[in-house]
mmCIF file of C-alpha atoms in Angstrom:
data_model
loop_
_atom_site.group_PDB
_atom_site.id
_atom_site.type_symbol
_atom_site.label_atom_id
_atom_site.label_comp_id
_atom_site.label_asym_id
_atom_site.label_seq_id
_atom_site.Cartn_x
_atom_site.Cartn_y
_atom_site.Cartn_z
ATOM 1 C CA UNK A 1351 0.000 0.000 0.000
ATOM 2 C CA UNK A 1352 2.652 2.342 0.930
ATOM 3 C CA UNK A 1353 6.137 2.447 1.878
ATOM 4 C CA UNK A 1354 7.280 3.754 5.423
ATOM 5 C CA UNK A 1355 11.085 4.930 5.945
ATOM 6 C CA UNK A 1356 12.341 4.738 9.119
ATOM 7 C CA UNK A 1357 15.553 6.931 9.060
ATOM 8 C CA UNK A 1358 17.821 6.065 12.231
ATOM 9 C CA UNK A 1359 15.425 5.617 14.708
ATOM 10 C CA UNK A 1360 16.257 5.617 18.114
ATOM 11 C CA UNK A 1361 13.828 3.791 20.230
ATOM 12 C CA UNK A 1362 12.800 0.094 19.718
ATOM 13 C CA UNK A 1363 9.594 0.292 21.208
ATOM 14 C CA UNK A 1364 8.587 3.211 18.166
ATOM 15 C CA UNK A 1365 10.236 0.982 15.630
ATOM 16 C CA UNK A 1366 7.644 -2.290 17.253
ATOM 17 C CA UNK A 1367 4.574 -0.014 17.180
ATOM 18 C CA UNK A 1368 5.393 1.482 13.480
ATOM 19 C CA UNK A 1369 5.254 -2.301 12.435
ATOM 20 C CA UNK A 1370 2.264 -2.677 13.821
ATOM 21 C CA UNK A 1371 0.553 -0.148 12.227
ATOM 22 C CA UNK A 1372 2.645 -0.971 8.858
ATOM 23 C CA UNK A 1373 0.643 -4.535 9.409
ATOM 24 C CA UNK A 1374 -2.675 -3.284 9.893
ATOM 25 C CA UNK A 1375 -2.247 -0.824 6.492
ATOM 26 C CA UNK A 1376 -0.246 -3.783 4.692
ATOM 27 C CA UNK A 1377 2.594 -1.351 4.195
ATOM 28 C CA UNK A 1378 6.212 -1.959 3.587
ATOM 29 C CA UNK A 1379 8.327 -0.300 6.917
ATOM 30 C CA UNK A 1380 11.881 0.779 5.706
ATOM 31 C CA UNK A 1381 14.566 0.988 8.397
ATOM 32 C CA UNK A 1382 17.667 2.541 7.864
ATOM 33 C CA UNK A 1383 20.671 2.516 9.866
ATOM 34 C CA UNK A 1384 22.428 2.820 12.332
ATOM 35 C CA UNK A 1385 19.699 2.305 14.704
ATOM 36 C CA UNK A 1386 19.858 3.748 18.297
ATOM 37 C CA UNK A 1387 19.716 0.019 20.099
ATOM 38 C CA UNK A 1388 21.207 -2.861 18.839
ATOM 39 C CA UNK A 1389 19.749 -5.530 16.715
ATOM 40 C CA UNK A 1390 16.136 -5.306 15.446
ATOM 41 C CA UNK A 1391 15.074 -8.590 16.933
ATOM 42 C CA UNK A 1392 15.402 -6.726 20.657
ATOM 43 C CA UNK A 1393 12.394 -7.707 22.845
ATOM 44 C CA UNK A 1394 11.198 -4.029 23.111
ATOM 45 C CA UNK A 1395 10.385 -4.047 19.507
ATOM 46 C CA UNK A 1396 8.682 -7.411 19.016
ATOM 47 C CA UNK A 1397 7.040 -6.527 22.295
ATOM 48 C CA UNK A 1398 5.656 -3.748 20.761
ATOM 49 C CA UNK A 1399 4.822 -4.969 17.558
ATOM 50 C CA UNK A 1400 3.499 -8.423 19.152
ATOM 51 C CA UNK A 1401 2.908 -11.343 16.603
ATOM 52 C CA UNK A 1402 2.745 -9.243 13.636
ATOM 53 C CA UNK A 1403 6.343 -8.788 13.510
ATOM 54 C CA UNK A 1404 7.120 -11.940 11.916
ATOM 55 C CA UNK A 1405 4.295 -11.236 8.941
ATOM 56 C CA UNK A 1406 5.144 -7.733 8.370
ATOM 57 C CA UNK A 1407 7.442 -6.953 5.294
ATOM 58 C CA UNK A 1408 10.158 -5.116 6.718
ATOM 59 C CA UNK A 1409 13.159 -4.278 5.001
ATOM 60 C CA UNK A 1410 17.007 -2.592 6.311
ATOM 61 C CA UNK A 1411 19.547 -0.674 5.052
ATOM 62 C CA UNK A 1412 22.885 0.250 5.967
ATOM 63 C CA UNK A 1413 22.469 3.867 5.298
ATOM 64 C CA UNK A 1414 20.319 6.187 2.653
ATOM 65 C CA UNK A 1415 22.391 5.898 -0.097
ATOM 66 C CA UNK A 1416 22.098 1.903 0.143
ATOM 67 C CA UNK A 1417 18.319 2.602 0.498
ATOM 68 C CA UNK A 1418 18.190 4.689 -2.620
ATOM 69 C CA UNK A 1419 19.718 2.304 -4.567
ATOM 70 C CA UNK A 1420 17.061 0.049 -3.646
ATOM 71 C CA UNK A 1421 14.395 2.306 -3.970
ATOM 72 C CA UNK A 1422 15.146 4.854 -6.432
ATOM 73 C CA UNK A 1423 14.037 8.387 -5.584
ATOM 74 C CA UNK A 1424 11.469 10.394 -7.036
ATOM 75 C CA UNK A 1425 8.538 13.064 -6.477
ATOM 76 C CA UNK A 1426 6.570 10.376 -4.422
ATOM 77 C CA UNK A 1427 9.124 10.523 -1.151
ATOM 78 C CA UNK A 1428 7.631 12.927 1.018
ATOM 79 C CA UNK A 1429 9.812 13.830 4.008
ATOM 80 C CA UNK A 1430 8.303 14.441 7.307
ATOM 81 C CA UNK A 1431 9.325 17.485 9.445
ATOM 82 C CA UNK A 1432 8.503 20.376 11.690
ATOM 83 C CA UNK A 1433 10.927 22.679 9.132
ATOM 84 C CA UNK A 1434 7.661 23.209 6.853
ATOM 85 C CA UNK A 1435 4.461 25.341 6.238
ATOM 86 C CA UNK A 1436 2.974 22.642 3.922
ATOM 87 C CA UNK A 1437 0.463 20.821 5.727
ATOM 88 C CA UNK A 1438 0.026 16.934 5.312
ATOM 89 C CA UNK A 1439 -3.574 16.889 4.676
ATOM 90 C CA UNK A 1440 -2.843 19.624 2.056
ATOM 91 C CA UNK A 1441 -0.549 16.754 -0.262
ATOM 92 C CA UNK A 1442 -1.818 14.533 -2.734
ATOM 93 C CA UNK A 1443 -0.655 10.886 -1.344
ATOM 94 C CA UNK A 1444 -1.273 7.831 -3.425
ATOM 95 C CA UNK A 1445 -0.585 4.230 -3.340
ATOM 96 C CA UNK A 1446 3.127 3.429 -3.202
ATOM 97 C CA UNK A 1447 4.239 6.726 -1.810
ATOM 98 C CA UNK A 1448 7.293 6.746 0.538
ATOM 99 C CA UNK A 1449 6.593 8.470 4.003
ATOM 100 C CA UNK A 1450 10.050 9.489 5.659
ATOM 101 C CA UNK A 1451 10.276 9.730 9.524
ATOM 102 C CA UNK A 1452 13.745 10.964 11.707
ATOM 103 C CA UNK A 1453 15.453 10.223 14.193
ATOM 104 C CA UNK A 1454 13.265 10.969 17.124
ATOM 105 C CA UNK A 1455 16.194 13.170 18.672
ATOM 106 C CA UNK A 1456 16.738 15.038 15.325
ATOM 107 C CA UNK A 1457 14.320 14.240 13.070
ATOM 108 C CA UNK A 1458 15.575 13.815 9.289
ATOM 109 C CA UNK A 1459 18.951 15.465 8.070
ATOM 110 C CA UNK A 1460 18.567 18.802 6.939
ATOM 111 C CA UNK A 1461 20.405 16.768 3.854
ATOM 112 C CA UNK A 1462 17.626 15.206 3.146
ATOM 113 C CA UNK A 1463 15.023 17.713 3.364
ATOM 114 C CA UNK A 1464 16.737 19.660 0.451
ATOM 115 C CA UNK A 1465 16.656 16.432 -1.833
ATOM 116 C CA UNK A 1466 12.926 17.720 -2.765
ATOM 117 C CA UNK A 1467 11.472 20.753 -0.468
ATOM 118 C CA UNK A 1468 8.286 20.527 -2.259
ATOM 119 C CA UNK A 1469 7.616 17.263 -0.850
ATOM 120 C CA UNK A 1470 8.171 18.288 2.713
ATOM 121 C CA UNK A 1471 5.258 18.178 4.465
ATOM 122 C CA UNK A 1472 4.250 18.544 8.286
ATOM 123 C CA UNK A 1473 1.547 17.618 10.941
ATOM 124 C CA UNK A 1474 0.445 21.569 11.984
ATOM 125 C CA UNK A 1475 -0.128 21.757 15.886
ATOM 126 C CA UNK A 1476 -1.849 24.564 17.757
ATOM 127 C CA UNK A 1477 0.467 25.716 20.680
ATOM 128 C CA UNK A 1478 4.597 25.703 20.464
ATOM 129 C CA UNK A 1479 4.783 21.932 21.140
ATOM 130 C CA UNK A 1480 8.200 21.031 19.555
ATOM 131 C CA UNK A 1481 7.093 17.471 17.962
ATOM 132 C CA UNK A 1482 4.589 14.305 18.285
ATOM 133 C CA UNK A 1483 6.039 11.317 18.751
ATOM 134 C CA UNK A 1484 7.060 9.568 15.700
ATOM 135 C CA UNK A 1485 4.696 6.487 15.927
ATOM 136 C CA UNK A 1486 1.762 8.941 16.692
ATOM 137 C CA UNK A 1487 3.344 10.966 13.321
ATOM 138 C CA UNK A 1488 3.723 8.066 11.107
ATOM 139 C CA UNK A 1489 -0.286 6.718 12.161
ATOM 140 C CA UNK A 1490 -1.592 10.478 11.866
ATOM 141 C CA UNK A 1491 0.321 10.806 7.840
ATOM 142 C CA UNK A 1492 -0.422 6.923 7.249
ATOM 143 C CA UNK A 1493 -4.443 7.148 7.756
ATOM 144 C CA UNK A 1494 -4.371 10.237 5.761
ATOM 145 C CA UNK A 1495 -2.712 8.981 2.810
ATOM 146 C CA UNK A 1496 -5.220 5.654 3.642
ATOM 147 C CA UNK A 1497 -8.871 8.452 3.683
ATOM 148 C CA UNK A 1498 -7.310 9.910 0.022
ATOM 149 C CA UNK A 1499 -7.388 6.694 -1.457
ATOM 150 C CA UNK A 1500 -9.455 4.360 0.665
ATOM 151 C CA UNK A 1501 -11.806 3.466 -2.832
ATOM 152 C CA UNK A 1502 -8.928 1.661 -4.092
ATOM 153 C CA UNK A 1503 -9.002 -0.588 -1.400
ATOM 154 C CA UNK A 1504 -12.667 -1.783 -0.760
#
């Protein structure tokens, strides 16, 4: 359905909850390292991510450039941040789209952000709150790309 990128995430118990929700949406959850625990098989994240873990199609990568080669980039990688004014809900999402998250200490490389501005989008909040968490992030963007094209998949 769609594709979400995981870029150096920090806490196994986000990375177990993502893949939980990447179950229930039949996505693909992209995790790129170096992660910020050690091996992805910790108990935290299967904890988290219960008895789906072993059915969910998850895929890693040693770094961005290996996941680029893998997934060649395009206009359909949108990059999650706070360093934008265009709102989420605002984007046209479809089927296949990449959804990139941060680290949850840094969010994504400032690097990356320039790759394609125009595909930065954010999740707008109403006070000076500096972030969500990411798994709350990835479910908020994930059901909204799933409401813009939930006729393809009745």
């Amino acid at each position: 359905m769609f594709n979400l990128v995981l870029h150096e995430p920090r806490m196994p118990g986000n990375v177990g909850t993502i893949g939980r929700l990447a179950f229930a949406l039949n996505c693909t959850l992209h995790l790129i390292k170096p992660y910020g625990f050690g091996a992805i098989t910790e108990k935290e994240v299967r904890r988290a991510g219960l008895d789906y873990w072993f059915e969910l199609d998850v895929r890693e990568y040693d770094n961005i450039e290996d996941f680029w080669a893998k997934n060649p980039f395009n206009d359909r990688h949108f990059f999650a941040t706070t360093k934008t004014k265009q709102n989420y809900f605002d984007a046209e999402l479809k089927t296949g789209d990449y959804f990139y998250f941060g680290r949850e200490d840094a969010g994504l490389p400032q690097a990356i952000l320039d790759k394609n501005p125009s595909t930065c989008i954010t999740i707008p909040m109403t006070n000076e709150a500096r972030s969500l968490n990411i798994a709350n992030s990835v479910s908020i963007i994930a059901y909204e790309a799933l409401r813009q094209n939930f006729k393809d998949f009745k």
